[in-house]
Amino acid sequence: MHNVSQEDYLKRILLLEQAEPGQSVSMGALAGSLSVAPASVTGMVKTLVRRNWVDYEPYVGVRLTDEGRGQAMRVLRRHRLIELFLVRTLDMDWSLVHKEAEAIEHVVSDDLLERIDAFLGYPTVDPHGDPIPDARLRITSNDSECLADCEAGRRLCVARIIDQDSDFLQYIEKVGLKPGTNLKVVSRDDGGQVMEVRLQRGGSTMLAFTAASRVLVESRD
Amino acid sequence: MHNVSQEDYLKRILLLEQAEPGQSVSMGALAGSLSVAPASVTGMVKTLVRRNWVDYEPYVGVRLTDEGRGQAMRVLRRHRLIELFLVRTLDMDWSLVHKEAEAIEHVVSDDLLERIDAFLGYPTVDPHGDPIPDARLRITSNDSECLADCEAGRRLCVARIIDQDSDFLQYIEKVGLKPGTNLKVVSRDDGGQVMEVRLQRGGSTMLAFTAASRVLVESRD
DNA sequence: TCCAGGTTTTAGGGATAACTAAAAATACCA
DNA sequence: TGGTATTTTTAGTTATCCCTAAAACCTGGA
């Protein structure tokens, strides 16, 4: 990405806030996440402050204002509807639509987005399992938990993959952990991120699964 | 439009060249067509010259180089495929997709465009009847003529509407002159632009039709 | 032929977003 | 508490693409 728009900054701040609730977002995190120099972030944040979209405390970080959060949610909505639209119409791999949506999300008109929303039947989650804000920017709450926190023996259903990284998504695809997949935790390594699960679908496959903290699941009984 | 990209300039030069074959495109025509000040055009044209995309003679005008024409055709291809894609998938009115495509055409990846092309079955004309360059930028030639030039009594098939103007397209839609519509010339006013045609579809409707020069047709017997 | 009017170019700025390098502030550790 | 290391900000440029105003250039009529 070479030129990052104000919308990109807002969306990224929202995602980073969600990843670390209650914390303000540091300039460094933003810069790294957007592949931009820290100095560029300082400059852009000043613009966002002028627009009343973020509160900013020098040397500490930024937080979205209500207005800024609204803007960010709008971008997120566009992003996720476009992803789903591409998956549905062109049968594209859900690990590949992210970059396309990232570009298109900034140029679709409200009218077009409305039509896409209607075409898709007003969905509440996108292909990654991430929630899609509705036209009034409300999110259908889901009470999922982190796969890393689930005890051995539990039966679960994959609800959501918290990651936009293409490599990770392709890995997820390969091992068959799409949203909707049923699975059972066979054992887990409490040390942290390595976990062994058995998939229920198509016979019992064993697999070691790293980065379980990036997968959200729902109880299945 | 507030910021016009180099791609927009190239595409517009191509369209203006096609409208007036053999002529070079004047700065004024470009400026008017892109809703930009003449001084802005002079500046941008210098950039395009540096990139070897146009030949430019001061106080005369610009012409696309072969390389520039290739670039412009690529943009045109993207534009028309996207228009058709929106019409097909979202059942959008073909008089309304132009503006959307205008924005999206600059951000779709080659991969996505390939998929859209395949999804549409490698079409050769867009919803307006305009030819779509194929992946190698070739156009399927069609030997259509201008409705304004056709004598009374001829049976014709609408091949193409040469116009991006939303009002005109909606008028065309209203009187039922989509590409593919069969019609017969009942009489014509040689004075110029007013012409009376009868549509074959659904009984014989009479209508006075202005701006016949903006409609291309093919012989029907 | 010459001048008036239209067209095009030059000159000088403005907005957005990025960068590097250096200075300032903060955090951490001994 | 002092000093180093990290983070953040400031300052100064760059690159795109826009504008207005004024100068330069062409063209056509008297």
Short mmCIF file of C-alpha atoms in Angstrom, two decimals, chain B residues 154-158 180-183 218-221:
data_model
loop_
_atom_site.label_atom_id
_atom_site.label_comp_id
_atom_site.label_asym_id
_atom_site.label_seq_id
_atom_site.Cartn_x
_atom_site.Cartn_y
_atom_site.Cartn_z
CA ARG B 154 -35.11 0.07 -43.60
CA ARG B 155 -35.37 -2.58 -40.93
CA LEU B 156 -32.65 -2.24 -38.33
CA CYS B 157 -31.36 -3.59 -35.05
CA VAL B 158 -29.96 -1.25 -32.42
CA GLY B 180 -30.86 -5.64 -29.64
CA THR B 181 -34.15 -3.82 -30.24
CA ASN B 182 -35.56 -4.23 -33.74
CA LEU B 183 -37.04 -1.20 -35.44
CA GLU B 218 -27.16 -2.91 -37.98
CA SER B 219 -29.16 -4.04 -41.01
CA ARG B 220 -31.94 -6.55 -40.33
CA ASP B 221 -32.53 -7.85 -43.88
#
